PDB file of C-alpha atoms in Angstrom:
ATOM      1  CA  MET A   1     -11.829   7.199  20.867  1.00 54.00           C
ATOM      2  CA  LEU A   2     -11.872   6.987  17.044  1.00 62.00           C
ATOM      3  CA  LYS A   3     -12.898   3.779  15.707  1.00 88.00           C
ATOM      4  CA  LYS A   4      -9.946   2.200  13.250  1.00 97.00           C
ATOM      5  CA  ASN A   5     -10.869   1.166   9.737  1.00 98.00           C
ATOM      6  CA  ILE A   6      -7.871   0.137   8.351  1.00 98.00           C
ATOM      7  CA  LEU A   7      -7.541  -0.386   4.744  1.00 98.00           C
ATOM      8  CA  ILE A   8      -4.794  -2.877   3.552  1.00 98.00           C
ATOM      9  CA  THR A   9      -4.347  -2.839   0.069  1.00 98.00           C
ATOM     10  CA  GLY A  10      -2.720  -5.915  -1.704  1.00 96.00           C
ATOM     11  CA  GLY A  11      -3.812  -8.102   1.461  1.00 96.00           C
ATOM     12  CA  ALA A  12      -4.377 -11.291  -0.571  1.00 96.00           C
ATOM     13  CA  GLY A  13      -0.457 -11.170  -1.615  1.00 94.00           C
ATOM     14  CA  PHE A  14       2.287 -13.253   0.162  1.00 91.00           C
ATOM     15  CA  ILE A  15       3.191 -10.218   2.413  1.00 93.00           C
ATOM     16  CA  GLY A  16      -0.073  -8.729   2.608  1.00 95.00           C
ATOM     17  CA  SER A  17      -2.041 -11.859   3.549  1.00 97.00           C
ATOM     18  CA  GLU A  18       0.511 -12.001   6.502  1.00 97.00           C
ATOM     19  CA  VAL A  19      -0.092  -8.200   7.488  1.00 97.00           C
ATOM     20  CA  VAL A  20      -3.928  -8.915   7.296  1.00 98.00           C
ATOM     21  CA  ARG A  21      -3.833 -12.067   9.438  1.00 98.00           C
ATOM     22  CA  GLN A  22      -1.570 -10.287  12.206  1.00 98.00           C
ATOM     23  CA  MET A  23      -4.038  -7.423  12.384  1.00 98.00           C
ATOM     24  CA  VAL A  24      -7.380  -8.992  12.399  1.00 98.00           C
ATOM     25  CA  SER A  25      -5.720 -11.233  15.136  1.00 98.00           C
ATOM     26  CA  ASN A  26      -3.921  -8.866  17.219  1.00 97.00           C
ATOM     27  CA  TYR A  27      -6.380  -6.091  17.042  1.00 97.00           C
ATOM     28  CA  PRO A  28      -9.778  -7.204  17.136  1.00 96.00           C
ATOM     29  CA  ASP A  29     -11.364  -3.982  18.155  1.00 96.00           C
ATOM     30  CA  TYR A  30      -9.979  -2.610  14.637  1.00 98.00           C
ATOM     31  CA  THR A  31     -11.937  -3.437  11.281  1.00 98.00           C
ATOM     32  CA  ILE A  32      -9.491  -4.406   8.635  1.00 98.00           C
ATOM     33  CA  ILE A  33     -10.849  -3.890   5.244  1.00 98.00           C
ATOM     34  CA  ASN A  34      -8.564  -6.100   2.500  1.00 98.00           C
ATOM     35  CA  LEU A  35      -8.530  -4.463  -0.811  1.00 98.00           C
ATOM     36  CA  ASP A  36      -7.150  -6.896  -3.354  1.00 97.00           C
ATOM     37  CA  ALA A  37      -7.532  -7.108  -7.313  1.00 96.00           C
ATOM     38  CA  LEU A  38      -6.762 -10.876  -6.984  1.00 95.00           C
ATOM     39  CA  THR A  39      -4.296 -10.807  -9.965  1.00 90.00           C
ATOM     40  CA  TYR A  40      -1.823 -13.433 -10.456  1.00 84.00           C
ATOM     41  CA  ALA A  41      -0.171 -12.506  -7.233  1.00 85.00           C
ATOM     42  CA  GLY A  42      -3.189 -12.514  -5.112  1.00 90.00           C
ATOM     43  CA  ASN A  43      -4.986 -15.604  -3.417  1.00 93.00           C
ATOM     44  CA  LEU A  44      -7.642 -15.555  -0.991  1.00 96.00           C
ATOM     45  CA  GLU A  45      -6.736 -19.036   0.220  1.00 96.00           C
ATOM     46  CA  ASN A  46      -4.056 -17.066   2.236  1.00 95.00           C
ATOM     47  CA  LEU A  47      -6.600 -15.792   4.322  1.00 97.00           C
ATOM     48  CA  THR A  48      -8.800 -18.823   5.168  1.00 97.00           C
ATOM     49  CA  SER A  49      -7.852 -18.396   8.785  1.00 97.00           C
ATOM     50  CA  VAL A  50      -9.354 -15.078   9.373  1.00 98.00           C
ATOM     51  CA  GLU A  51     -12.167 -15.096   6.121  1.00 97.00           C
ATOM     52  CA  ASN A  52     -14.870 -15.311   8.958  1.00 98.00           C
ATOM     53  CA  ALA A  53     -13.522 -12.960  11.725  1.00 98.00           C
ATOM     54  CA  THR A  54     -16.208 -10.337  12.617  1.00 98.00           C
ATOM     55  CA  ASN A  55     -13.580  -7.442  11.896  1.00 98.00           C
ATOM     56  CA  TYR A  56     -12.509  -8.671   8.629  1.00 98.00           C
ATOM     57  CA  ILE A  57     -13.990  -7.417   5.257  1.00 98.00           C
ATOM     58  CA  PHE A  58     -12.722  -8.263   1.961  1.00 98.00           C
ATOM     59  CA  GLU A  59     -13.169  -5.803  -1.160  1.00 98.00           C
ATOM     60  CA  LYS A  60     -12.340  -6.903  -4.670  1.00 98.00           C
ATOM     61  CA  ALA A  61     -11.135  -3.926  -6.463  1.00 98.00           C
ATOM     62  CA  ASP A  62      -8.220  -2.446  -8.452  1.00 97.00           C
ATOM     63  CA  ILE A  63      -6.374   0.760  -6.638  1.00 98.00           C
ATOM     64  CA  THR A  64      -6.247   2.182 -10.213  1.00 98.00           C
ATOM     65  CA  ASP A  65     -10.137   2.430 -10.244  1.00 98.00           C
ATOM     66  CA  ALA A  66     -10.661   5.582  -8.561  1.00 98.00           C
ATOM     67  CA  ALA A  67     -14.679   5.071  -8.363  1.00 98.00           C
ATOM     68  CA  ALA A  68     -13.958   1.770  -6.432  1.00 98.00           C
ATOM     69  CA  VAL A  69     -11.486   3.403  -4.181  1.00 98.00           C
ATOM     70  CA  ASN A  70     -13.460   6.380  -3.164  1.00 98.00           C
ATOM     71  CA  SER A  71     -16.795   4.204  -2.699  1.00 98.00           C
ATOM     72  CA  ILE A  72     -14.471   1.589  -0.440  1.00 98.00           C
ATOM     73  CA  PHE A  73     -13.220   4.880   1.666  1.00 98.00           C
ATOM     74  CA  GLU A  74     -16.930   6.179   1.942  1.00 98.00           C
ATOM     75  CA  LYS A  75     -18.553   2.817   2.803  1.00 98.00           C
ATOM     76  CA  HIS A  76     -16.273   1.956   5.353  1.00 98.00           C
ATOM     77  CA  ALA A  77     -15.089   5.232   6.782  1.00 97.00           C
ATOM     78  CA  ILE A  78     -11.413   4.383   6.061  1.00 98.00           C
ATOM     79  CA  THR A  79      -9.152   5.820   9.012  1.00 98.00           C
ATOM     80  CA  ASP A  80      -5.856   4.514   7.857  1.00 98.00           C
ATOM     81  CA  VAL A  81      -4.068   2.886   4.829  1.00 98.00           C
ATOM     82  CA  ILE A  82      -1.310   0.214   4.784  1.00 98.00           C
ATOM     83  CA  HIS A  83      -0.520   0.235   0.845  1.00 97.00           C
ATOM     84  CA  LEU A  84       1.323  -2.964   0.101  1.00 96.00           C
ATOM     85  CA  ALA A  85      -0.420  -3.497  -3.603  1.00 93.00           C
ATOM     86  CA  ALA A  86       2.103  -3.236  -6.250  1.00 88.00           C
ATOM     87  CA  GLU A  87       3.510  -4.635  -9.163  1.00 87.00           C
ATOM     88  CA  SER A  88       6.473  -6.298  -8.038  1.00 82.00           C
ATOM     89  CA  HIS A  89       8.196  -8.667 -10.447  1.00 73.00           C
ATOM     90  CA  VAL A  90      11.240  -7.300 -12.054  1.00 74.00           C
ATOM     91  CA  ASP A  91      11.041  -9.574 -15.132  1.00 78.00           C
ATOM     92  CA  ARG A  92       7.594  -8.421 -15.592  1.00 80.00           C
ATOM     93  CA  SER A  93       8.031  -4.722 -15.451  1.00 84.00           C
ATOM     94  CA  ILE A  94      10.705  -5.274 -18.270  1.00 88.00           C
ATOM     95  CA  THR A  95       8.239  -6.694 -20.800  1.00 88.00           C
ATOM     96  CA  ASN A  96       5.086  -4.790 -19.400  1.00 89.00           C
ATOM     97  CA  PRO A  97       6.370  -1.344 -17.983  1.00 92.00           C
ATOM     98  CA  LEU A  98       3.123   0.329 -18.093  1.00 95.00           C
ATOM     99  CA  ASP A  99       1.484  -2.030 -15.961  1.00 92.00           C
ATOM    100  CA  PHE A 100       3.950  -1.115 -13.176  1.00 92.00           C
ATOM    101  CA  VAL A 101       3.195   2.509 -14.005  1.00 95.00           C
ATOM    102  CA  TYR A 102      -0.544   2.193 -13.608  1.00 96.00           C
ATOM    103  CA  THR A 103      -0.422   0.208 -10.519  1.00 95.00           C
ATOM    104  CA  ASN A 104       2.675   1.741  -8.522  1.00 95.00           C
ATOM    105  CA  VAL A 105       2.435   5.130  -9.580  1.00 97.00           C
ATOM    106  CA  ILE A 106      -1.341   5.992 -10.555  1.00 98.00           C
ATOM    107  CA  GLY A 107      -2.874   3.545  -8.057  1.00 98.00           C
ATOM    108  CA  THR A 108      -0.736   5.348  -5.296  1.00 98.00           C
ATOM    109  CA  VAL A 109      -1.869   8.665  -6.240  1.00 98.00           C
ATOM    110  CA  ILE A 110      -5.569   7.363  -6.475  1.00 98.00           C
ATOM    111  CA  LEU A 111      -5.227   6.258  -3.017  1.00 98.00           C
ATOM    112  CA  LEU A 112      -3.497   9.382  -1.750  1.00 98.00           C
ATOM    113  CA  GLU A 113      -6.235  11.465  -3.149  1.00 98.00           C
ATOM    114  CA  ALA A 114      -8.963   9.434  -1.554  1.00 98.00           C
ATOM    115  CA  ALA A 115      -7.288   9.623   1.926  1.00 98.00           C
ATOM    116  CA  LYS A 116      -6.866  13.532   1.421  1.00 98.00           C
ATOM    117  CA  LYS A 117     -10.670  13.655   0.396  1.00 97.00           C
ATOM    118  CA  TYR A 118     -12.087  11.833   3.216  1.00 97.00           C
ATOM    119  CA  TRP A 119      -9.791  12.795   5.848  1.00 97.00           C
ATOM    120  CA  LYS A 120     -10.575  16.238   5.096  1.00 93.00           C
ATOM    121  CA  GLY A 121      -7.220  17.863   6.352  1.00 87.00           C
ATOM    122  CA  ASN A 122      -8.283  16.323   9.837  1.00 91.00           C
ATOM    123  CA  TYR A 123      -4.976  14.125   9.814  1.00 94.00           C
ATOM    124  CA  ASP A 124      -4.452  14.213  13.669  1.00 91.00           C
ATOM    125  CA  LYS A 125      -5.807  10.539  13.915  1.00 93.00           C
ATOM    126  CA  HIS A 126      -4.930   9.015  10.587  1.00 96.00           C
ATOM    127  CA  LEU A 127      -1.913   7.321   8.765  1.00 97.00           C
ATOM    128  CA  PHE A 128      -1.070   6.343   5.365  1.00 97.00           C
ATOM    129  CA  TYR A 129       1.550   3.876   5.523  1.00 97.00           C
ATOM    130  CA  HIS A 130       3.268   3.156   2.388  1.00 96.00           C
ATOM    131  CA  VAL A 131       5.387   0.008   2.000  1.00 92.00           C
ATOM    132  CA  SER A 132       8.002   0.470  -0.812  1.00 89.00           C
ATOM    133  CA  THR A 133      11.197  -1.718  -1.529  1.00 83.00           C
ATOM    134  CA  ASP A 134      14.968  -1.438  -1.212  1.00 85.00           C
ATOM    135  CA  GLU A 135      15.422  -1.775  -5.123  1.00 86.00           C
ATOM    136  CA  VAL A 136      14.603   1.985  -5.204  1.00 90.00           C
ATOM    137  CA  TYR A 137      18.157   2.169  -4.041  1.00 90.00           C
ATOM    138  CA  GLY A 138      19.561   0.186  -6.930  1.00 89.00           C
ATOM    139  CA  SER A 139      21.177  -3.185  -7.025  1.00 87.00           C
ATOM    140  CA  LEU A 140      23.704  -5.137  -4.581  1.00 86.00           C
ATOM    141  CA  GLY A 141      26.154  -7.371  -5.349  1.00 86.00           C
ATOM    142  CA  ALA A 142      26.873 -10.654  -3.361  1.00 89.00           C
ATOM    143  CA  SER A 143      28.950  -8.931  -0.647  1.00 91.00           C
ATOM    144  CA  ASP A 144      27.502  -5.446  -0.422  1.00 89.00           C
ATOM    145  CA  PRO A 145      25.915  -4.322   2.627  1.00 88.00           C
ATOM    146  CA  ALA A 146      22.346  -3.729   2.865  1.00 88.00           C
ATOM    147  CA  PHE A 147      20.746  -0.730   1.728  1.00 86.00           C
ATOM    148  CA  THR A 148      19.372   1.821   4.367  1.00 81.00           C
ATOM    149  CA  GLU A 149      16.953   4.950   4.187  1.00 80.00           C
ATOM    150  CA  THR A 150      19.861   7.028   3.741  1.00 84.00           C
ATOM    151  CA  HIS A 151      21.155   5.805   0.301  1.00 86.00           C
ATOM    152  CA  ARG A 152      20.245   7.791  -2.696  1.00 93.00           C
ATOM    153  CA  TYR A 153      17.577   6.606  -5.328  1.00 93.00           C
ATOM    154  CA  GLU A 154      19.243   4.500  -8.197  1.00 93.00           C
ATOM    155  CA  PRO A 155      16.225   2.650  -9.512  1.00 93.00           C
ATOM    156  CA  ASN A 156      17.397   0.064 -12.300  1.00 91.00           C
ATOM    157  CA  SER A 157      13.993  -1.255 -13.563  1.00 90.00           C
ATOM    158  CA  PRO A 158      10.796  -0.287 -14.376  1.00 90.00           C
ATOM    159  CA  TYR A 159       9.613  -1.650 -11.377  1.00 91.00           C
ATOM    160  CA  SER A 160      11.956   0.072  -8.780  1.00 90.00           C
ATOM    161  CA  ALA A 161      11.658   3.412 -10.847  1.00 94.00           C
ATOM    162  CA  SER A 162       7.960   3.031 -10.446  1.00 94.00           C
ATOM    163  CA  LYS A 163       8.076   2.294  -6.667  1.00 94.00           C
ATOM    164  CA  ALA A 164      10.431   5.200  -6.505  1.00 95.00           C
ATOM    165  CA  ALA A 165       7.977   7.310  -8.310  1.00 97.00           C
ATOM    166  CA  SER A 166       5.323   6.341  -5.532  1.00 97.00           C
ATOM    167  CA  ASP A 167       7.816   7.026  -2.851  1.00 96.00           C
ATOM    168  CA  HIS A 168       8.091  10.430  -4.135  1.00 96.00           C
ATOM    169  CA  LEU A 169       4.283  10.984  -4.613  1.00 97.00           C
ATOM    170  CA  VAL A 170       3.658   9.919  -1.284  1.00 97.00           C
ATOM    171  CA  ARG A 171       6.457  12.274   0.218  1.00 96.00           C
ATOM    172  CA  ALA A 172       4.849  15.112  -1.718  1.00 97.00           C
ATOM    173  CA  TYR A 173       1.628  14.575  -0.455  1.00 97.00           C
ATOM    174  CA  HIS A 174       2.634  14.950   2.922  1.00 96.00           C
ATOM    175  CA  HIS A 175       4.697  18.201   2.337  1.00 96.00           C
ATOM    176  CA  THR A 176       2.076  19.804   0.123  1.00 97.00           C
ATOM    177  CA  TYR A 177      -1.122  18.792   1.864  1.00 96.00           C
ATOM    178  CA  GLY A 178      -0.025  17.834   5.514  1.00 96.00           C
ATOM    179  CA  LEU A 179      -1.021  14.344   4.845  1.00 95.00           C
ATOM    180  CA  PRO A 180       0.284  12.215   7.528  1.00 95.00           C
ATOM    181  CA  VAL A 181       2.613   9.311   5.865  1.00 93.00           C
ATOM    182  CA  LEU A 182       5.232   6.942   6.645  1.00 86.00           C
ATOM    183  CA  THR A 183       6.987   4.920   4.461  1.00 81.00           C
ATOM    184  CA  THR A 184       9.125   1.837   4.803  1.00 78.00           C
ATOM    185  CA  ASN A 185      11.301   0.381   2.218  1.00 71.00           C
ATOM    186  CA  CYS A 186      11.438  -3.458   2.498  1.00 67.00           C
ATOM    187  CA  SER A 187      13.920  -5.881   0.583  1.00 62.00           C
ATOM    188  CA  ASN A 188      11.603  -8.518  -1.493  1.00 50.00           C
TER     189      ASN A 188
END
């Protein structure tokens, strides 16, 4: 049986830290590697309950740093990725759109490239799980029903456009290279 070494990006954030805590607690035979740049959105205090767990490792790095990402894949023999790291504040995307393109688009491609490189086409026991946002489908009014994955893409901010781009890149890596991917669009 392949030992699971799961890389969780953005694992010190609000949602990511809950995913890390659940994975560390519920899957003691898996090693959970938390990669987070610890920007304004990341806080290691969210992870005090698991910081000393034997199946938990923290790596401070930025997903836009290809050398660091490749080093982490090699060092920890990453078998799967849960990709949560993202710039996600709409107001910040309006004033600093390039930050969103770098993290959400370039960072995603760097992770996809690392997975492709280290999994070497032997994808049967690997998964790249990409978490996106429902904002890629546009904006909802107060009485509108929730979006579903069947809605067409209509991003209305640099944030949602960068997440839409990352969704499309993940899909393209699946269709072009056979990379095993799953994408979920969550509401914020």
